[in-house]
CSV table of C-alpha atoms in Angstrom, one decimal:
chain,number,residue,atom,x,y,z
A,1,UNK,CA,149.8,50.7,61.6
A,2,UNK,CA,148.4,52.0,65.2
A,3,UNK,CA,149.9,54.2,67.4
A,4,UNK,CA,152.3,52.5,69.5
A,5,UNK,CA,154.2,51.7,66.4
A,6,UNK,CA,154.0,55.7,64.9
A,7,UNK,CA,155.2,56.3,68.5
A,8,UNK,CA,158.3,53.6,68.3
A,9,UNK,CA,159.3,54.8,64.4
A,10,UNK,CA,159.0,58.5,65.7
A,11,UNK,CA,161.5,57.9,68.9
A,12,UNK,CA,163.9,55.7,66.8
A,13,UNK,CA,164.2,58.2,64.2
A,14,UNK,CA,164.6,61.3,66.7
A,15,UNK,CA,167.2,59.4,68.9
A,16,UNK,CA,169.4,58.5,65.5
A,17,UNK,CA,169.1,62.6,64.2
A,18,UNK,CA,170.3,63.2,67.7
A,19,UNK,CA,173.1,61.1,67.0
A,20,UNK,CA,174.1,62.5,63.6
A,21,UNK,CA,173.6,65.7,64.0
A,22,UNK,CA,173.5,67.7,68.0
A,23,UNK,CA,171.8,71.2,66.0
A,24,UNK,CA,168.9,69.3,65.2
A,25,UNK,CA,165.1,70.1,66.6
A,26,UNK,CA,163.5,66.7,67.7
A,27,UNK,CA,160.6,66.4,65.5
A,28,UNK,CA,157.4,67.7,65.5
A,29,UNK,CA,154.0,65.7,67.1
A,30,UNK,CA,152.7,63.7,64.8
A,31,UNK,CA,149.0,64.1,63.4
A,32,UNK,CA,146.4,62.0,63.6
A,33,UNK,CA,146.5,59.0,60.9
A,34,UNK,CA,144.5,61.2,58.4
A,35,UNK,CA,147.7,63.2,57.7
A,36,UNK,CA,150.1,60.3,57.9
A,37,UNK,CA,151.4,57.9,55.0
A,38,UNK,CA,153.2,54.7,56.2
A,39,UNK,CA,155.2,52.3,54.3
A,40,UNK,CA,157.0,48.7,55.4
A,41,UNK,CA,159.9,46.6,54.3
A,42,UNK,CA,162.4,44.5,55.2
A,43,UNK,CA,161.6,44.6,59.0
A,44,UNK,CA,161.9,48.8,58.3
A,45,UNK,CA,159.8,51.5,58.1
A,46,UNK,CA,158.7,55.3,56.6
A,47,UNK,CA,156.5,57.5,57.9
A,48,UNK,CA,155.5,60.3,56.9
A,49,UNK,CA,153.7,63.6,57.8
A,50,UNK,CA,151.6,65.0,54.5
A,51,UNK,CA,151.3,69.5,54.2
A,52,UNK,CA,150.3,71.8,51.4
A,53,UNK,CA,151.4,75.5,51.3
A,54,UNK,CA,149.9,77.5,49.1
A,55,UNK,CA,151.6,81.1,48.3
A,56,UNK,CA,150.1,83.8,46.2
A,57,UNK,CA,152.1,85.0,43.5
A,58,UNK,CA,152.7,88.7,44.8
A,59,UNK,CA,153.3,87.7,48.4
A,60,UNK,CA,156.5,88.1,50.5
A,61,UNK,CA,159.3,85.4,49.2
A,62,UNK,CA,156.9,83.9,47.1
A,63,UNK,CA,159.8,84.6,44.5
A,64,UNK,CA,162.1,81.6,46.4
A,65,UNK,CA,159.1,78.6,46.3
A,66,UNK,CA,156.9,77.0,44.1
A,67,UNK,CA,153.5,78.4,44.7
A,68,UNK,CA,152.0,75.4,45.6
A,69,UNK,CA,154.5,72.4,47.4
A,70,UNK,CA,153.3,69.5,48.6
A,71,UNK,CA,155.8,68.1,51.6
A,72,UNK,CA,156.4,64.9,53.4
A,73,UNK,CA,158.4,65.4,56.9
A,74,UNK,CA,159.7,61.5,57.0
A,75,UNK,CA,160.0,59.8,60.2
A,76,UNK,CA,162.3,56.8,59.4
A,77,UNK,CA,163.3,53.5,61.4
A,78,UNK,CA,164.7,49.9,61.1
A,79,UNK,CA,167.9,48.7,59.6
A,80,UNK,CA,167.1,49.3,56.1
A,81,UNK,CA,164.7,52.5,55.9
A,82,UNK,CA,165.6,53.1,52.3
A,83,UNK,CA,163.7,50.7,50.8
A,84,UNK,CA,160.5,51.2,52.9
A,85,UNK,CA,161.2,55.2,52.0
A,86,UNK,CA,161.2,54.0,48.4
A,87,UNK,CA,157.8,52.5,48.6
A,88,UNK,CA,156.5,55.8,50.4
A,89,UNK,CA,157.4,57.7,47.5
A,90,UNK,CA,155.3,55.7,45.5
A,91,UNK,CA,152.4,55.9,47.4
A,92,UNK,CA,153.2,59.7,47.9
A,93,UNK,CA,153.3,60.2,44.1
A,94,UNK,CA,149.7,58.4,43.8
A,95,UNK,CA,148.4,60.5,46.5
A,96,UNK,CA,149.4,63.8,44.8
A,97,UNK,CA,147.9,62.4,41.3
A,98,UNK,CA,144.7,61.3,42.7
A,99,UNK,CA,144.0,64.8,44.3
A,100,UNK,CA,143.8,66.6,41.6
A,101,UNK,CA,147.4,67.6,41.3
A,102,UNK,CA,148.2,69.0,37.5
A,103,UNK,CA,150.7,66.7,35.8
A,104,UNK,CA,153.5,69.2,34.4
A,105,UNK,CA,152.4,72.6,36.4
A,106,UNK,CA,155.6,74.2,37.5
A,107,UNK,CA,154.0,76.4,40.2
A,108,UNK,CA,153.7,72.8,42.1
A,109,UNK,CA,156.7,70.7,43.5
A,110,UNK,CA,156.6,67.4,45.9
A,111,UNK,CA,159.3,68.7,48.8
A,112,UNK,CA,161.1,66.4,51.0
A,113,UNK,CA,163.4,68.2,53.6
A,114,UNK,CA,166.1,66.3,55.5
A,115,UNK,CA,168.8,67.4,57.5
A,116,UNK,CA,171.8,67.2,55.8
A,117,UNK,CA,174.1,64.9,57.2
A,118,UNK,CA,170.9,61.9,57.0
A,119,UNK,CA,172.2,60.0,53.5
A,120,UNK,CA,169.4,57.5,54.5
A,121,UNK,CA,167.0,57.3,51.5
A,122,UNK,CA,169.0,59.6,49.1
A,123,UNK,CA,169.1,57.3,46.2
A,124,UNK,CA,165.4,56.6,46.6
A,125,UNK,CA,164.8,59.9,46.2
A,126,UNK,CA,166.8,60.3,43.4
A,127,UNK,CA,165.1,57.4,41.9
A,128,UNK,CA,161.7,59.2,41.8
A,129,UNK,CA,162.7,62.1,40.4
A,130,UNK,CA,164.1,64.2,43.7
A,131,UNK,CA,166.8,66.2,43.4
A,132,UNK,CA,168.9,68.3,46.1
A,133,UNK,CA,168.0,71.6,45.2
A,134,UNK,CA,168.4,74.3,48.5
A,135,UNK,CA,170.2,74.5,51.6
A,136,UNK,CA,169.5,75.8,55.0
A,137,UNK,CA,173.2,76.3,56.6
A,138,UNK,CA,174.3,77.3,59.7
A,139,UNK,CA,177.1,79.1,61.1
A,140,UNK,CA,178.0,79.3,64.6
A,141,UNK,CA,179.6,82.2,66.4
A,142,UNK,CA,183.0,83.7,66.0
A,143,UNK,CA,182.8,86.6,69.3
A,144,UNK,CA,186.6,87.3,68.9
A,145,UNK,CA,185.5,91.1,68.7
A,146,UNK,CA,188.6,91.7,65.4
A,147,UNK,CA,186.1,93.1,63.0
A,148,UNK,CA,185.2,93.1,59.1
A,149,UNK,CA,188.9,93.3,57.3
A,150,UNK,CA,189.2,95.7,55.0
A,151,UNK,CA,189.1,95.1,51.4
A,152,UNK,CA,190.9,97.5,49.5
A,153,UNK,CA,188.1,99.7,47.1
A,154,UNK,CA,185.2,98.6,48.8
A,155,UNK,CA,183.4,100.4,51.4
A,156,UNK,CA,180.2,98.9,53.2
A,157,UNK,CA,177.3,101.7,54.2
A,158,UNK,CA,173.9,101.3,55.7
A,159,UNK,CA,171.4,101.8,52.8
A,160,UNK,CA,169.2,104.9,52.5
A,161,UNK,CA,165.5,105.5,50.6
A,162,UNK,CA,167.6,106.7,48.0
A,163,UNK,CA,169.1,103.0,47.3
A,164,UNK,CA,165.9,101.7,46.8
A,165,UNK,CA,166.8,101.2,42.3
A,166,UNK,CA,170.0,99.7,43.5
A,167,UNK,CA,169.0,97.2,45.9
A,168,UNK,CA,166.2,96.1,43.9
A,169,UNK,CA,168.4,95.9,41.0
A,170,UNK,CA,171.0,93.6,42.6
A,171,UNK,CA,168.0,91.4,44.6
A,172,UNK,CA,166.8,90.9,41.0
A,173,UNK,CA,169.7,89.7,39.5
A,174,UNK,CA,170.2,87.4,42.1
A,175,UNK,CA,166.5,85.6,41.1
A,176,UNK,CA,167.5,85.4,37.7
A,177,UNK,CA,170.5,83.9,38.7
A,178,UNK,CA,168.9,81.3,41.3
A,179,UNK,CA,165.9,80.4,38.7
A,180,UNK,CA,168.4,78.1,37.0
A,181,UNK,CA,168.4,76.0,39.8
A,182,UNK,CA,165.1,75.1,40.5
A,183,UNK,CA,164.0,77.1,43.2
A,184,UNK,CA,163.3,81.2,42.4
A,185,UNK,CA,160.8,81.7,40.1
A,186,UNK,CA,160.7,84.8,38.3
A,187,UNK,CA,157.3,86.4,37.8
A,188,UNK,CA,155.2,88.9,37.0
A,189,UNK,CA,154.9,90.3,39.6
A,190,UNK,CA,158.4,89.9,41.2
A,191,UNK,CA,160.0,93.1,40.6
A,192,UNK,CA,157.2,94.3,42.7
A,193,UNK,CA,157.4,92.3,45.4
A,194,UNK,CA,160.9,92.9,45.8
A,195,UNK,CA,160.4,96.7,45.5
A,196,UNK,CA,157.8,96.8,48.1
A,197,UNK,CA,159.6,94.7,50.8
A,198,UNK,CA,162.9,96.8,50.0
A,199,UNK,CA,161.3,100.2,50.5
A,200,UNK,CA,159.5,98.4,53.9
A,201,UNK,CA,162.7,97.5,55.4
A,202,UNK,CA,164.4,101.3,54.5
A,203,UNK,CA,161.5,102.8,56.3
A,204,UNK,CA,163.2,101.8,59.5
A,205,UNK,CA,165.4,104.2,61.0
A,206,UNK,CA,168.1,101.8,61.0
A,207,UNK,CA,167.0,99.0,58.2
A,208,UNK,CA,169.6,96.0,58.7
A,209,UNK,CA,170.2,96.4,54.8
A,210,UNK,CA,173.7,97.6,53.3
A,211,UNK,CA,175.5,98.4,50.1
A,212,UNK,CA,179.1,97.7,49.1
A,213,UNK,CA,180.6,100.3,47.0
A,214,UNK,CA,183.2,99.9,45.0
A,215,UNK,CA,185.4,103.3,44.3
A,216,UNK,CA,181.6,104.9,44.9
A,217,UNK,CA,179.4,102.7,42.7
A,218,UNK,CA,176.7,100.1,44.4
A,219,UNK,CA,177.8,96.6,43.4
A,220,UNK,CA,176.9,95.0,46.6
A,221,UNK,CA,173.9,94.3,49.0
A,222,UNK,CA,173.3,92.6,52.3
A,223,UNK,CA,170.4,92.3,54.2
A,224,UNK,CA,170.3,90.4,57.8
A,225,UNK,CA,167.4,90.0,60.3
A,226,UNK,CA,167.6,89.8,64.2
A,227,UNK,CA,165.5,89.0,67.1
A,228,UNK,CA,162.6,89.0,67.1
A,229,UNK,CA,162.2,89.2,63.4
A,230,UNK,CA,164.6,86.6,62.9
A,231,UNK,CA,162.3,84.3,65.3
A,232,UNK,CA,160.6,82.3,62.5
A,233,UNK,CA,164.0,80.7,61.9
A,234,UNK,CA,164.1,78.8,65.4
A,235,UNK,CA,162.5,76.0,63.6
A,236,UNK,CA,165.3,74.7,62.0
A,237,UNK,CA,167.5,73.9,65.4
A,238,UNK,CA,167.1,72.7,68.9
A,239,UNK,CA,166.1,75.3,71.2
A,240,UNK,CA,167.4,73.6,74.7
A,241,UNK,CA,170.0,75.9,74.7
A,242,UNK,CA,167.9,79.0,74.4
A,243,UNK,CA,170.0,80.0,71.1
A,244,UNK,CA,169.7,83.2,69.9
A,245,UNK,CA,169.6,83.3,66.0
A,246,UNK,CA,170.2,85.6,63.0
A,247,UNK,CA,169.4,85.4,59.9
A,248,UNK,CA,171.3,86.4,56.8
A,249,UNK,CA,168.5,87.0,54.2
A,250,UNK,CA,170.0,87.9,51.3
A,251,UNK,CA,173.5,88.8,50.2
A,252,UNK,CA,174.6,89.4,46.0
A,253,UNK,CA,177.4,91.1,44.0
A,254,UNK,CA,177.2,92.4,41.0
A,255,UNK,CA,178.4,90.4,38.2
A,256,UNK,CA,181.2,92.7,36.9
A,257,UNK,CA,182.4,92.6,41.0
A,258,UNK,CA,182.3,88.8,41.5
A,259,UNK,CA,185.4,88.1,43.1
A,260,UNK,CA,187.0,91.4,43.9
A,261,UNK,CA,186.4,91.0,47.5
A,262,UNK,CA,182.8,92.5,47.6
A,263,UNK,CA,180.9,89.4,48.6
A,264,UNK,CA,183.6,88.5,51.5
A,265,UNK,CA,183.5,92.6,52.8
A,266,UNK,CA,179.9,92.1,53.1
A,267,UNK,CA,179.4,88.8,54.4
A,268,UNK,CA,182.4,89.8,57.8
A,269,UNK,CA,180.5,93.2,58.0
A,270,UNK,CA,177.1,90.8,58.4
A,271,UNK,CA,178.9,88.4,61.0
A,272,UNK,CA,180.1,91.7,63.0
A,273,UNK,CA,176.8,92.7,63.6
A,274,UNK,CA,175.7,89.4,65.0
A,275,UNK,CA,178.5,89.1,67.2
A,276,UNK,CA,178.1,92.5,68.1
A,277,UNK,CA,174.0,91.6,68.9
A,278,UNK,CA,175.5,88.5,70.8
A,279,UNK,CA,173.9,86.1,67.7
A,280,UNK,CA,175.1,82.3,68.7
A,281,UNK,CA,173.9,80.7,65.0
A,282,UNK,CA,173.5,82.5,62.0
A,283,UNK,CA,171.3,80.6,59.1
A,284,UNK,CA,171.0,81.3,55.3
A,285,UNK,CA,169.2,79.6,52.7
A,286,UNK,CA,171.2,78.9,49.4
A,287,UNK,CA,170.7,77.2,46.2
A,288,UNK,CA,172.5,73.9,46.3
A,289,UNK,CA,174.0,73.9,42.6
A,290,UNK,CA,174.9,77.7,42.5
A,291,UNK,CA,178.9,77.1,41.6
A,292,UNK,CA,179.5,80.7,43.4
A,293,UNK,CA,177.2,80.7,46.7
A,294,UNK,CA,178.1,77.2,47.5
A,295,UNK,CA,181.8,77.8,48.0
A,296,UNK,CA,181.7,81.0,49.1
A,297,UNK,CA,179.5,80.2,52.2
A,298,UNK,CA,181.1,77.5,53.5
A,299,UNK,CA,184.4,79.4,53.3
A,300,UNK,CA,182.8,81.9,55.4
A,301,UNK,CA,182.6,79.0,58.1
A,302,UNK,CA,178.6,77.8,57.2
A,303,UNK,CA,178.0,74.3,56.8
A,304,UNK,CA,174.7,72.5,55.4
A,305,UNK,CA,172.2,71.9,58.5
A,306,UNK,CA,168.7,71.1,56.5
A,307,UNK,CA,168.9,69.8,52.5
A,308,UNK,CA,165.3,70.9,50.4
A,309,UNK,CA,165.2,68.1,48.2
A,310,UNK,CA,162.7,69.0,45.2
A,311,UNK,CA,160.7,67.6,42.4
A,312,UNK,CA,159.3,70.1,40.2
A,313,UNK,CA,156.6,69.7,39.0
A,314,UNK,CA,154.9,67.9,41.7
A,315,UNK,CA,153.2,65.3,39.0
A,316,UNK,CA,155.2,64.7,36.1
């Protein structure tokens, strides 16, 4: 396949994403054919873009990723993509095998992301042994200046150096808790990962990092990141309109606090700031098939803007 038709399947699919969804970045340049896998069918085709990250164990958020994932950013086009996608996959899945790939290692997964409202494909994926595993969702602003309601009990603080056990404690919990879903991966070396980015960010004279209290006991923690640290997340939206974008990095309640109002107290207190720093999109990453995080952020007003789609291993 030359390059006037990469060119033709890369225009068709940006002009339908446009279409399906007004958030979305148009995609990236493509690389040179080295870097490219292409499949036809049906008068349709797939396209798409091969990467390898590699993350060391004791890195920062290597606790949320596979430390090796192998991705394909799919360009799609024609009336029936699906089927041409389906074929990809199969060539994608040699690929992987031939280089070297270790059938069974769980530190590798095979990553497709696609924004969430493209259903084009899904049951290919499925097929070859994807499943919808993380979100990245997006919540736009709400400047209407009322402020976090107060929930009785439960009083939000900046945290202090002193926090440092509880924060780390609650972050924790909340890996254990995601690990059943595919993505966090509890290690080693995790509690110290998390310990040292924690006491980094309460260095700060005013760390965007707070604890919910309940009657004086920490059962809560937010963190949030702003411009420019919160930069890195521009990726995921189109920047015509110069948005500016927070991040909501981490938010968990205590088990013996779930649904007491905690979560929600923290989560408004997080959206004041924003509004407050004139934020016009917040993004989070959740995990997909948590029955608690999936609710609860789209009652807060998110919705799903990118779906991670995982196998895991790579090579079965």
């Amino acid at each position: 396949m030359d390059l006037i038709d990469f060119s033709a399947i890369a225009t068709e699919h940006a002009t339908r994403l446009k279409a399906i969804d007004p958030l979305l970045p148009p995609p990236g340049e493509l690389p040179d054919d080295q870097g490219v896998l292409t499949a036809e069918a049906s008068g349709s085709a797939a396209l798409g873009v091969l990467s390898c990250e590699k993350t060391p164990a004791d890195a920062p958020g290597a606790q949320w990723r596979a430390l090796v994932e192998h991705r394909l950013d799919l360009r799609l086009a024609g009336p029936d993509p699906g089927t041409a996608l389906g074929l990809l996959l199969e060539k994608w899945q040699e690929r992987l095998a031939e280089s070297g790939t270790e059938r069974g290692d769980w530190e590798t997964a095979a990553v497709v992301i696609r924004p969430s409202r493209d259903s084009t494909g899904s049951g290919e994926l499925l097929r070859h042994g994807f499943a919808p595993v993380r979100v990245v969702a997006v919540r736009p602003a709400e400047r209407h200046g009322r402020g976090p309601r107060r929930t009785p009990g439960v009083a939000v603080r900046t945290a202090t150096r002193k926090d440092v056990g509880n924060v780390v404690e609650l972050l924790l919990e909340l890996q254990h808790y995601d690990a059943q879903f595919g993505v966090a991966t509890v290690r080693e070396s995790t509690e110290r990962a998390l310990t040292a980015e924690v006491e980094q960010v309460l260095a700060k004279d005013e760390p965007l990092l707070w604890i919910a209290e309940v009657y004086g006991k920490a059962l809560g923690v937010a963190r949030v990141q702003l411009p420019p640290a919160s930069d890195w997340s521009k990726i995921y939206v189109d920047q015509s309109g110069r948005p500016k974008l927070g991040y909501l990095t981490s938010l968990n309640v205590a088990e013996q606090a779930r649904g007491t109002g905690v979560g929600t107290a923290l989560a408004e207190h997080a959206h004041q700031v924003f509004d407050t720093e004139g934020v016009d999109l917040a993004l989070l990453h959740h995990a997909l098939a948590n029955p608690r995080s999936t609710p609860f952020w789209y009652a807060q007003g998110y919705r799903p803007l990118w779906t991670y789609w995982y196998r895991r291993p790579a090579v079965r």
